[in-house]
Amino acid sequence: MWKTGWRDRIWSEIQQSWDIIIIGGGITGAGILREATRVGLKALLVEAHDFASGTSSRSSKLVHGGFRYLKNAQIRLTYYAVRERERLLKEGRGLIKPLSFLMTSFPSDPYPAWVMGMGLTVYDMLAFKWGHKYLDAEGLRELCPQLSNPQLSGGHRYIDALTDDARLVLRVIREAVLEGATAINYTKVEGLLFNQRGSVCGVQIRDVSNEDSMLEAEVQAQLVINASGAWSDDLRKLAHGGPLQPKQPHLRKLRGSHIIFPQDILPMNRAISAFHPVDSRPVFVFPWEGVSIIGTTDVDHNQSLQFDPKISEEEINYLLSVGTKLFPDLTLNRSDIQSTFSGVRAVVDTGKTDPSKESREHVIWHENGLLTVTGGKLTTFRMMAKDALYSARNCLSIKIQSITSHRMLDLPESEGFWDTNIAPSLRLTLLGRYGNDAPQLVANAKSDEFHYIGNCQSIWAELRWAAKAEGVIHLDDLLLRRVRLGLTLPDGGIPWIGEIRRKVQLELGWDDNRWKREYDRYLKLWKNSYSLPTD
Ligand code: FAD
């Protein structure tokens, strides 16, 4: 898929008649591509930037039922999400990992612990398992001594799951491609094609991988699916030939931001969920890939989506006050923050004053032949793909059979790979992140590349592999999504950049000028959207 010359090959073959074209290479597009390929459809996915560069690399990384959605009576969403979580835990071992949570209880919380206990009972019942337990304050502190607030009255332990969201997207796309799908990044849909009846029948695309490229094409399909997340209304406007009418559904763009701390400043061996001290929204603190994260906010995002979203000063203060409530002895402050990230969620706008009250369920709209699938969650990507294909079945010449029994992720053929000297936990992680490519990654590695980069949980061999074989176009693809060093190393990994360059420049085939341009681009992006605001 991503061997030398892969883009030229795709572009030379792109002008054929596809069964479906999917716009957007986040988890929604990836899931649809995977399921479409399984049912025998000839499918093309085009992504305007990098795979997973939208919201799907900026989520809270939880594979969960969304316990908080029970509060908003979104039982259906929670039910499907916990069932999908269970499936992902089983099928995506090494990539989706169980995570123990402590749900804290304080006298100032909007609900007492016993009400939360009842909610957790429902949460567990929906998953057909019993995983929660009440603990008093001492019991909680035994598991997490950092919980130093004397007001802590008790709480519950329960289990959810955690993943690397960008790697999940890449694995799903990779497995679809191995089964015959086509997926290309840095290929933007700039217009839609219409048949004589005025229905969408294709897309106009342009190669945006570099400024000099003149590549563009018109590509036809039986069905065009708009899986462009927060950008979906832009594509819908093209399908309608102008602005959306007030009576048509609109999307509301909500930004969620996170702050990241080094583990030595905020040591976490499990996740904490708590009500925010100001507005009582549920918020999380959790360990991820060698760092600790506090998130998330939920605010209207009124900026242009042309630019990467970034955290505001108010959001930083909002999230720091969670740290102050839970861990007063750690005296967390702004200068302790290592990095930040923000994502934009697309939800159907019903005009609610409180953004958090808007439904997180996915929606499917057929408009002039364009099928839009958006909303939902990372966790429910398979359900969304299934629903999208069912609802499109009359537009396709292939009959779509039931796809509920399909695996979400392929079972990696690990034979031969298990004989190596790599520690079992690392082997499992590599199999989870890279699926059937893991043995090749190991074979490609040099003997000194099996140690972790700094304090993060990625090894040097992964960086070399990603540079060589994972469709990297820009340095930010490599450092923010293939291997998450931009989030997990101090200063976006800049102190390591010399060593990183020695490992990857040759694999990427970049001369020194290109390296410098890429480095400058990465630094600008990181400072703008992944560090603390400077003005
Ligand atoms: P995106 O990932 O945004 O993908 C859309 C893609 O379309 C983008 O990559 C974009 O570049 C591309 N695109 C746009 N226009 C074009 C065009 N013209 N041509 C080609 N491509 C185009 N869910 C969970 O299950 N667990 C969580 O913990 C969780 N936490 C979250 C935290 C936050 C802060 C947010 C915002 C969401 C969270 N979610 C979570 C929800 C989940 O992240 C999203 O539902 C999911 O990532 C959306 O995926 P998507 O593919 O629909 O959109």
Coordinates of C-alpha atoms and ligand atoms in Angstrom, one line a residue:
M1 CA 0.0 0.0 0.0
W2 CA 2.6 2.6 1.1
K3 CA 5.7 1.4 -0.8
T4 CA 7.7 3.7 -2.9
G5 CA 5.6 5.1 -5.8
W6 CA 2.3 4.3 -4.1
R7 CA 0.7 7.7 -4.8
D8 CA 1.7 7.8 -8.4
R9 CA 0.2 4.3 -8.9
I10 CA -3.1 5.3 -7.3
W11 CA -3.3 8.6 -9.3
S12 CA -2.6 6.7 -12.6
E13 CA -5.5 4.3 -11.8
I14 CA -7.9 6.6 -10.1
Q15 CA -10.0 7.5 -13.1
Q16 CA -12.2 4.4 -13.1
S17 CA -15.7 3.8 -12.1
W18 CA -15.9 3.1 -8.3
D19 CA -18.8 1.6 -6.4
I20 CA -18.3 4.1 -3.6
I21 CA -16.1 7.1 -3.0
I22 CA -15.6 8.1 0.7
I23 CA -14.6 11.6 1.5
G24 CA -12.6 11.8 4.7
G25 CA -10.0 9.6 6.2
G26 CA -10.9 9.8 9.9
I27 CA -12.4 6.8 11.8
T28 CA -15.8 7.2 10.1
G29 CA -14.4 7.1 6.6
A30 CA -11.9 4.3 7.6
G31 CA -14.7 2.2 9.1
I32 CA -16.9 2.6 6.0
L33 CA -14.0 1.7 3.7
R34 CA -13.3 -1.4 5.7
E35 CA -16.9 -2.6 5.7
A36 CA -17.5 -1.7 2.1
T37 CA -14.4 -3.7 1.1
R38 CA -15.6 -6.7 3.1
V39 CA -18.9 -6.8 1.3
G40 CA -17.1 -6.7 -2.1
L41 CA -17.5 -3.1 -3.1
K42 CA -14.8 -1.3 -5.1
A43 CA -14.1 1.6 -2.7
L44 CA -11.9 4.7 -2.8
L45 CA -11.2 6.9 0.2
V46 CA -9.8 10.4 -0.3
E47 CA -8.4 12.4 2.6
A48 CA -7.6 16.2 2.2
H49 CA -4.8 16.1 4.7
D50 CA -3.3 13.2 6.5
F51 CA -5.2 10.1 7.5
A52 CA -6.7 10.8 11.0
S53 CA -5.5 14.4 11.0
G54 CA -9.0 15.7 11.9
T55 CA -10.8 14.9 15.1
S56 CA -9.8 11.2 15.0
S57 CA -6.3 11.9 16.3
R58 CA -7.5 14.5 18.8
S59 CA -10.1 12.5 20.8
S60 CA -9.8 11.6 24.5
K61 CA -8.6 8.2 23.2
L62 CA -11.3 6.4 25.3
V63 CA -13.0 3.3 23.9
H64 CA -16.0 3.6 26.1
G65 CA -19.8 3.5 26.4
G66 CA -19.8 7.1 27.5
F67 CA -21.1 6.7 31.0
R68 CA -21.9 10.5 31.1
Y69 CA -24.3 10.0 28.2
L70 CA -26.6 8.0 30.5
K71 CA -27.2 11.3 32.3
N72 CA -28.6 12.7 29.1
A73 CA -30.8 9.6 28.7
Q74 CA -28.8 8.6 25.6
I75 CA -29.3 4.9 26.6
R76 CA -29.1 3.7 23.0
L77 CA -25.8 5.3 22.3
T78 CA -24.4 4.0 25.6
Y79 CA -25.7 0.5 24.9
Y80 CA -24.1 0.2 21.4
A81 CA -20.9 1.9 22.6
V82 CA -20.3 -0.5 25.5
R83 CA -21.0 -3.5 23.2
E84 CA -18.6 -2.1 20.6
R85 CA -16.0 -1.5 23.4
E86 CA -16.3 -5.2 24.4
R87 CA -15.7 -6.3 20.8
L88 CA -12.8 -4.0 20.3
L89 CA -11.1 -5.2 23.5
K90 CA -11.4 -8.7 22.2
E91 CA -10.4 -8.1 18.6
G92 CA -7.9 -5.3 19.0
R93 CA -5.7 -6.6 21.8
G94 CA -2.5 -4.5 22.1
L95 CA -4.2 -1.5 20.6
I96 CA -7.3 -1.3 22.7
K97 CA -6.5 -1.8 26.3
P98 CA -8.6 -2.1 29.5
L99 CA -8.3 0.9 31.7
S100 CA -9.2 1.1 35.4
F101 CA -11.2 4.2 36.4
L102 CA -11.8 5.7 39.8
M103 CA -15.0 7.8 39.8
T104 CA -14.5 10.2 42.7
S105 CA -17.3 11.6 44.9
F106 CA -17.2 15.0 46.7
P107 CA -19.9 16.6 48.8
S108 CA -20.2 19.4 46.2
D109 CA -20.9 17.0 43.3
P110 CA -24.3 17.3 41.6
Y111 CA -25.1 13.6 42.4
P112 CA -24.2 11.5 45.5
A113 CA -22.1 8.4 45.2
W114 CA -25.1 6.0 45.5
V115 CA -26.7 7.6 42.4
M116 CA -23.4 7.2 40.5
G117 CA -23.3 3.6 41.7
M118 CA -26.8 3.0 40.2
G119 CA -25.6 4.5 36.9
L120 CA -22.6 2.2 36.9
T121 CA -24.9 -0.8 37.5
V122 CA -26.8 0.1 34.4
Y123 CA -23.5 0.7 32.6
D124 CA -22.2 -2.7 33.5
M125 CA -25.5 -4.4 32.7
L126 CA -25.5 -2.9 29.2
A127 CA -22.1 -4.6 28.7
F128 CA -23.3 -7.9 30.4
K129 CA -20.6 -7.7 33.0
W130 CA -20.0 -6.6 36.5
G131 CA -16.9 -4.5 36.9
H132 CA -17.6 -1.7 39.4
K133 CA -17.1 -1.5 43.2
Y134 CA -17.7 1.2 45.8
L135 CA -14.6 2.4 47.8
D136 CA -14.3 4.9 50.6
A137 CA -11.8 7.8 50.4
E138 CA -9.1 5.6 52.0
G139 CA -9.7 2.8 49.5
L140 CA -9.5 5.3 46.6
R141 CA -6.2 6.7 48.0
E142 CA -4.7 3.2 48.3
L143 CA -5.2 2.9 44.5
C144 CA -4.3 6.5 43.7
P145 CA -2.3 8.3 46.5
Q146 CA -2.3 11.6 44.5
L147 CA -6.0 12.1 45.4
S148 CA -5.1 14.4 48.3
N149 CA -8.2 16.6 48.6
P150 CA -9.5 16.0 52.2
Q151 CA -13.1 16.6 50.9
L152 CA -13.0 13.3 48.9
S153 CA -15.7 11.2 50.4
G154 CA -15.4 8.0 48.3
G155 CA -16.3 6.8 44.9
H156 CA -16.3 3.8 42.5
R157 CA -13.8 1.8 40.6
Y158 CA -14.9 0.7 37.2
I159 CA -13.4 -0.5 33.9
D160 CA -13.4 1.1 30.5
A161 CA -10.8 1.1 27.7
L162 CA -8.1 3.2 26.0
T163 CA -6.5 3.3 22.6
D164 CA -4.3 5.3 20.3
D165 CA -6.9 6.9 18.1
A166 CA -4.7 7.7 15.1
R167 CA -3.2 4.2 15.0
L168 CA -6.7 2.7 15.1
V169 CA -7.6 4.7 12.0
L170 CA -4.5 3.6 10.3
R171 CA -4.9 0.0 11.1
V172 CA -8.5 0.0 9.9
I173 CA -7.5 1.7 6.6
R174 CA -4.5 -0.6 6.2
E175 CA -6.6 -3.7 6.6
A176 CA -9.1 -2.4 4.1
V177 CA -6.3 -1.7 1.6
L178 CA -4.8 -5.2 2.1
E179 CA -8.3 -6.5 1.1
G180 CA -8.4 -4.5 -2.1
A181 CA -9.6 -1.0 -1.1
T182 CA -7.8 2.2 -2.3
A183 CA -7.0 5.1 0.1
I184 CA -5.0 8.2 -0.5
N185 CA -4.1 11.1 1.8
Y186 CA -3.5 14.8 0.8
T187 CA -6.2 14.4 -1.9
K188 CA -8.9 17.0 -1.5
V189 CA -12.4 16.9 -2.8
E190 CA -13.0 20.3 -4.4
G191 CA -16.3 19.8 -6.1
L192 CA -19.0 17.2 -6.7
L193 CA -20.2 15.7 -10.1
F194 CA -23.9 15.5 -10.8
N195 CA -25.7 13.2 -13.2
Q196 CA -28.6 14.3 -15.5
R197 CA -31.1 13.8 -12.7
G198 CA -29.1 16.2 -10.5
S199 CA -27.8 13.5 -8.2
V200 CA -24.2 13.4 -7.0
C201 CA -22.3 10.8 -9.0
G202 CA -18.7 11.6 -8.4
V203 CA -16.1 14.0 -7.1
Q204 CA -13.5 16.5 -8.4
I205 CA -10.2 15.9 -6.6
R206 CA -6.8 17.6 -6.4
D207 CA -3.5 16.4 -5.2
V208 CA -2.5 18.7 -2.3
S209 CA 0.6 16.8 -1.2
N210 CA 2.9 19.6 -2.5
E211 CA 2.5 23.0 -3.9
D212 CA 3.8 22.1 -7.3
S213 CA 1.5 19.3 -8.0
M214 CA -0.8 19.7 -11.0
L215 CA -2.7 16.5 -10.5
E216 CA -6.4 16.7 -10.5
A217 CA -9.2 14.4 -11.7
E218 CA -12.9 13.8 -12.0
V219 CA -13.9 10.4 -10.6
Q220 CA -17.3 8.7 -10.8
A221 CA -19.0 6.4 -8.4
Q222 CA -22.4 4.8 -7.8
L223 CA -22.4 6.4 -4.4
V224 CA -20.4 9.3 -2.7
I225 CA -20.2 9.2 1.0
N226 CA -19.4 12.3 3.0
A227 CA -17.5 11.2 6.1
S228 CA -15.7 14.6 6.6
G229 CA -16.7 15.1 10.2
A230 CA -16.7 18.7 11.2
W231 CA -16.3 19.7 7.6
S232 CA -19.5 17.8 6.5
D233 CA -21.6 20.9 6.0
D234 CA -19.1 22.3 3.4
L235 CA -19.7 19.2 1.3
R236 CA -23.4 19.3 1.9
K237 CA -23.5 22.8 0.6
L238 CA -21.9 21.6 -2.6
A239 CA -24.5 18.9 -2.9
H240 CA -27.3 21.5 -2.5
G241 CA -25.6 24.0 -4.8
G242 CA -25.5 26.7 -2.2
P243 CA -26.0 27.5 1.5
L244 CA -28.1 25.2 3.7
Q245 CA -31.6 26.4 4.3
P246 CA -32.7 27.2 7.9
K247 CA -35.1 24.2 7.8
Q248 CA -32.3 21.8 6.9
P249 CA -30.3 20.2 9.7
H250 CA -27.0 22.0 10.5
L251 CA -24.0 20.8 12.4
R252 CA -22.7 22.5 15.5
K253 CA -18.9 22.5 15.9
L254 CA -17.8 21.9 19.5
R255 CA -14.2 22.1 20.5
G256 CA -12.7 19.8 23.1
S257 CA -9.2 20.4 24.4
H258 CA -6.8 18.5 26.6
I259 CA -3.6 19.3 28.5
I260 CA -0.7 16.9 28.8
F261 CA 1.7 16.5 31.7
P262 CA 4.9 14.4 32.1
Q263 CA 4.3 11.4 34.3
D264 CA 6.9 12.7 36.9
I265 CA 4.7 15.8 37.4
L266 CA 1.3 14.0 37.4
P267 CA 1.9 10.3 38.0
M268 CA -1.2 8.3 37.0
N269 CA -1.4 4.5 37.0
R270 CA -5.2 4.6 36.3
A271 CA -7.8 7.1 35.2
I272 CA -9.9 9.4 37.4
S273 CA -13.3 10.7 36.5
A274 CA -14.7 13.6 38.4
F275 CA -17.3 16.4 38.1
H276 CA -15.7 19.7 37.2
P277 CA -15.7 22.1 40.2
V278 CA -17.3 25.0 38.2
D279 CA -19.9 23.5 35.9
S280 CA -20.2 19.9 37.1
R281 CA -19.3 18.5 33.7
P282 CA -17.7 15.1 33.8
V283 CA -13.9 15.3 33.1
F284 CA -11.1 12.8 33.0
V285 CA -7.5 12.5 34.1
F286 CA -5.8 9.5 32.5
P287 CA -2.4 7.9 31.7
W288 CA -1.6 7.5 28.0
E289 CA 1.5 6.5 26.2
G290 CA 3.8 7.6 29.1
V291 CA 2.1 10.9 29.8
S292 CA -0.9 12.0 31.8
I293 CA -3.8 13.9 30.2
I294 CA -6.6 16.0 31.6
G295 CA -9.6 16.6 29.4
T296 CA -11.9 17.7 28.0
T297 CA -13.7 20.9 27.4
D298 CA -16.8 21.3 25.3
V299 CA -17.1 24.8 23.8
D300 CA -18.5 26.2 20.6
H301 CA -15.8 26.4 17.9
N302 CA -16.4 29.5 15.9
Q303 CA -13.1 29.6 14.1
S304 CA -12.4 28.5 10.5
L305 CA -11.7 24.8 10.1
Q306 CA -9.0 25.8 7.6
F307 CA -6.6 26.1 10.6
D308 CA -5.9 23.5 13.2
P309 CA -7.9 24.0 16.4
K310 CA -6.0 25.1 19.4
I311 CA -6.6 25.4 23.1
S312 CA -7.6 28.8 24.6
E313 CA -6.4 30.3 27.9
E314 CA -9.9 29.8 29.4
E315 CA -9.8 26.1 28.6
I316 CA -6.4 25.8 30.2
N317 CA -7.6 27.4 33.4
Y318 CA -10.8 25.2 33.3
L319 CA -8.7 22.0 33.0
L320 CA -6.1 23.1 35.5
S321 CA -8.9 23.6 38.1
V322 CA -9.7 19.9 37.8
G323 CA -6.1 19.1 38.8
T324 CA -6.4 21.5 41.7
K325 CA -9.6 19.9 42.9
L326 CA -8.3 16.3 42.7
F327 CA -4.7 16.7 43.5
P328 CA -4.1 19.8 45.6
D329 CA -0.8 18.6 46.9
L330 CA 0.7 18.4 43.4
T331 CA 0.0 22.2 42.9
L332 CA -0.2 21.7 39.1
N333 CA 0.2 24.9 37.2
R334 CA 0.5 26.2 33.7
S335 CA 4.2 25.7 33.5
D336 CA 3.8 22.0 34.2
I337 CA 1.9 21.5 31.0
Q338 CA 4.0 19.7 28.4
S339 CA 1.7 19.9 25.4
T340 CA -1.9 20.4 24.5
F341 CA -4.3 19.3 21.7
S342 CA -7.8 20.2 20.6
G343 CA -10.4 18.5 18.4
V344 CA -13.7 19.6 16.9
R345 CA -16.8 17.4 17.3
A346 CA -19.6 17.7 14.8
V347 CA -23.1 17.3 16.5
V348 CA -26.5 18.1 15.1
D349 CA -27.4 21.7 16.2
T350 CA -30.6 21.7 18.1
G351 CA -29.8 25.1 19.6
K352 CA -29.3 23.9 23.2
T353 CA -27.7 26.5 25.4
D354 CA -25.4 24.0 27.0
P355 CA -23.3 22.4 24.2
S356 CA -22.8 19.2 26.3
K357 CA -26.6 18.6 26.1
E358 CA -26.4 18.1 22.3
S359 CA -26.8 14.5 21.3
R360 CA -23.6 12.6 20.4
E361 CA -25.5 10.0 18.3
H362 CA -24.5 9.6 14.7
V363 CA -26.7 10.8 11.9
I364 CA -27.1 9.8 8.3
W365 CA -28.5 12.1 5.7
H366 CA -29.3 11.4 2.0
E367 CA -29.2 14.7 0.1
N368 CA -29.2 14.8 -3.7
G369 CA -27.3 11.6 -3.9
L370 CA -24.7 12.5 -1.3
L371 CA -24.8 10.3 1.8
T372 CA -23.5 12.2 4.9
V373 CA -22.5 10.1 7.9
T374 CA -21.3 12.1 10.9
G375 CA -21.5 12.5 14.7
G376 CA -21.1 9.4 16.8
K377 CA -17.9 8.3 18.5
L378 CA -14.6 6.7 17.8
T379 CA -15.9 3.7 19.7
T380 CA -18.9 3.2 17.5
F381 CA -17.2 3.4 14.1
R382 CA -18.3 -0.1 13.0
M383 CA -21.9 0.6 13.8
M384 CA -21.7 3.8 11.9
A385 CA -20.2 2.1 8.9
K386 CA -22.8 -0.7 9.0
D387 CA -25.7 1.8 9.2
A388 CA -24.3 3.9 6.4
L389 CA -24.0 0.9 4.1
Y390 CA -27.4 -0.4 4.9
S391 CA -29.0 2.9 4.3
A392 CA -27.1 3.1 0.9
R393 CA -28.0 -0.4 -0.2
N394 CA -30.6 0.8 -2.8
C395 CA -28.0 3.0 -4.4
L396 CA -25.6 0.1 -5.0
S397 CA -25.7 -2.7 -7.6
I398 CA -24.2 -5.2 -5.1
K399 CA -26.6 -6.7 -2.6
I400 CA -25.4 -5.9 0.9
Q401 CA -25.8 -8.9 3.3
S402 CA -25.7 -8.7 7.0
I403 CA -22.3 -7.5 8.2
T404 CA -22.7 -7.7 11.9
S405 CA -20.6 -10.8 12.4
H406 CA -17.5 -9.4 10.7
R407 CA -14.5 -8.7 12.9
M408 CA -13.7 -5.1 13.4
L409 CA -9.9 -5.7 13.2
D410 CA -8.2 -8.6 11.5
L411 CA -6.6 -11.3 13.6
P412 CA -2.9 -10.7 13.0
E413 CA -1.0 -13.8 11.7
S414 CA 1.7 -13.7 14.3
E415 CA 3.4 -16.9 13.3
G416 CA 7.2 -16.5 13.3
F417 CA 6.9 -13.1 15.0
W418 CA 6.5 -14.6 18.4
D419 CA 9.9 -16.3 18.2
T420 CA 11.9 -13.1 18.5
N421 CA 13.5 -11.8 21.7
I422 CA 11.1 -9.0 22.1
A423 CA 9.3 -8.7 25.5
P424 CA 5.8 -10.1 25.4
S425 CA 4.1 -6.8 26.3
L426 CA 6.0 -4.9 23.5
R427 CA 5.1 -7.7 21.0
L428 CA 1.4 -7.3 21.9
T429 CA 1.6 -3.6 21.5
L430 CA 3.3 -3.8 18.1
L431 CA 0.8 -6.4 16.9
G432 CA -2.0 -4.1 18.1
R433 CA -0.6 -1.0 16.5
Y434 CA 0.6 -2.6 13.2
G435 CA -1.5 -5.7 12.8
N436 CA -0.1 -7.9 10.1
D437 CA 2.7 -5.4 9.4
A438 CA 4.3 -6.0 12.8
P439 CA 6.6 -8.8 11.7
Q440 CA 8.0 -6.7 8.8
L441 CA 8.5 -3.8 11.2
V442 CA 10.6 -6.0 13.4
A443 CA 12.5 -7.4 10.5
N444 CA 13.3 -3.9 9.3
A445 CA 14.6 -2.7 12.6
K446 CA 18.2 -2.4 13.6
S447 CA 19.2 -4.2 16.8
D448 CA 19.6 -1.0 18.8
E449 CA 16.1 0.2 17.9
F450 CA 14.0 -1.8 20.4
H451 CA 14.3 0.7 23.2
Y452 CA 11.8 3.4 24.0
I453 CA 12.2 7.0 22.8
G454 CA 12.6 9.1 25.9
N455 CA 9.8 8.3 28.4
C456 CA 7.2 7.6 25.9
Q457 CA 5.9 4.1 24.9
S458 CA 7.1 4.0 21.3
I459 CA 10.3 2.4 20.2
W460 CA 12.8 3.7 17.6
A461 CA 12.0 0.8 15.3
E462 CA 8.4 2.2 14.9
L463 CA 9.7 5.5 13.8
R464 CA 11.9 4.0 11.1
W465 CA 9.0 1.7 9.9
A466 CA 6.5 4.6 9.8
A467 CA 9.0 6.7 7.8
K468 CA 9.6 3.9 5.4
A469 CA 6.2 2.3 4.8
E470 CA 3.3 4.3 6.2
G471 CA 2.4 6.9 3.7
V472 CA 4.2 9.8 5.4
I473 CA 4.0 13.0 3.3
H474 CA 5.0 15.6 6.0
L475 CA 7.0 15.5 9.2
D476 CA 3.9 16.2 11.2
D477 CA 2.3 13.0 9.8
L478 CA 5.2 11.1 11.3
L479 CA 5.6 12.9 14.6
L480 CA 1.9 13.6 15.4
R481 CA 0.0 10.5 14.1
R482 CA 2.2 7.5 13.1
V483 CA 4.3 7.7 16.2
R484 CA 2.8 10.2 18.7
L485 CA 6.1 11.9 19.8
G486 CA 4.7 15.4 19.3
L487 CA 2.3 14.8 22.2
T488 CA 4.3 12.4 24.4
L489 CA 7.8 13.9 24.4
P490 CA 8.7 17.3 26.0
D491 CA 8.7 20.2 23.6
G492 CA 7.1 18.3 20.8
G493 CA 10.2 16.0 20.6
I494 CA 12.4 18.9 19.3
P495 CA 15.2 17.9 21.8
W496 CA 15.3 14.5 20.0
I497 CA 15.1 15.9 16.4
G498 CA 18.8 15.3 15.6
E499 CA 18.5 11.6 16.4
I500 CA 15.0 11.4 14.8
R501 CA 16.5 12.8 11.6
R502 CA 19.4 10.3 11.6
K503 CA 16.9 7.5 11.7
V504 CA 14.3 8.7 9.2
Q505 CA 15.7 11.1 6.7
L506 CA 17.0 8.4 4.3
E507 CA 13.8 6.3 4.7
L508 CA 11.8 9.4 3.8
G509 CA 14.0 10.1 0.8
W510 CA 14.2 13.8 1.7
D511 CA 17.3 16.0 0.9
D512 CA 18.5 18.5 3.4
N513 CA 16.4 21.4 2.0
R514 CA 13.2 19.3 2.2
W515 CA 14.1 18.3 5.8
K516 CA 14.5 21.9 6.7
R517 CA 11.2 22.9 5.2
E518 CA 9.5 20.0 6.9
Y519 CA 11.1 20.8 10.2
D520 CA 10.0 24.5 10.0
R521 CA 6.5 23.4 9.1
Y522 CA 6.3 21.0 12.0
L523 CA 7.7 23.5 14.5
K524 CA 5.1 26.1 13.4
L525 CA 2.2 23.7 13.6
W526 CA 3.3 22.3 17.0
K527 CA 3.8 25.8 18.5
N528 CA 0.5 26.9 17.1
S529 CA -1.8 24.0 18.0
Y530 CA 0.0 21.6 20.4
S531 CA 1.7 23.8 22.9
L532 CA 0.5 26.6 25.3
P533 CA -0.9 29.7 23.6
T534 CA 1.8 32.4 23.5
D535 CA -0.4 35.5 23.0
Ligands
FAD1 P1 -12.6 13.3 11.4 O1 -11.7 12.5 12.2 O2 -12.5 14.8 11.6 O3 -12.3 13.0 9.9 C1 -12.9 13.8 8.8 C2 -11.8 13.9 7.8 O4 -12.4 14.5 6.6 C3 -10.7 14.9 8.2 O5 -9.5 14.2 8.3 C4 -10.7 15.9 7.1 O6 -9.3 16.3 6.7 C5 -11.4 15.2 5.9 N1 -11.9 16.1 5.0 C6 -12.6 17.3 5.2 N2 -13.0 17.9 4.0 C7 -12.5 17.1 3.1 C8 -12.5 17.2 1.6 N3 -13.1 18.2 1.0 N4 -11.9 16.3 0.9 C9 -11.3 15.2 1.5 N5 -11.2 15.1 2.9 C10 -11.8 16.0 3.6 N6 -15.0 9.3 20.8 C11 -14.8 8.2 21.5 O7 -15.2 7.1 21.2 N7 -14.0 8.2 22.6 C12 -13.4 9.4 23.1 O8 -12.7 9.4 24.1 C13 -13.7 10.6 22.4 N8 -13.2 11.7 22.8 C14 -13.4 12.9 22.1 C15 -12.9 14.0 22.5 C16 -13.0 15.2 21.7 C17 -12.4 16.5 22.2 C18 -13.8 15.2 20.5 C19 -13.9 16.4 19.7 C20 -14.4 14.0 20.1 C21 -14.2 12.8 20.9 N9 -14.8 11.6 20.5 C22 -14.5 10.5 21.2 C23 -15.5 11.5 19.2 C24 -14.6 11.0 18.1 O9 -13.3 11.5 18.2 C25 -15.2 11.5 16.8 O10 -16.6 11.1 16.7 C26 -14.5 10.9 15.6 O11 -13.1 11.1 15.7 C27 -15.0 11.6 14.3 O12 -14.4 11.0 13.2 P2 -14.7 11.4 11.7 O13 -14.0 10.5 10.8 O14 -16.2 11.5 11.6 O15 -14.1 12.9 11.6

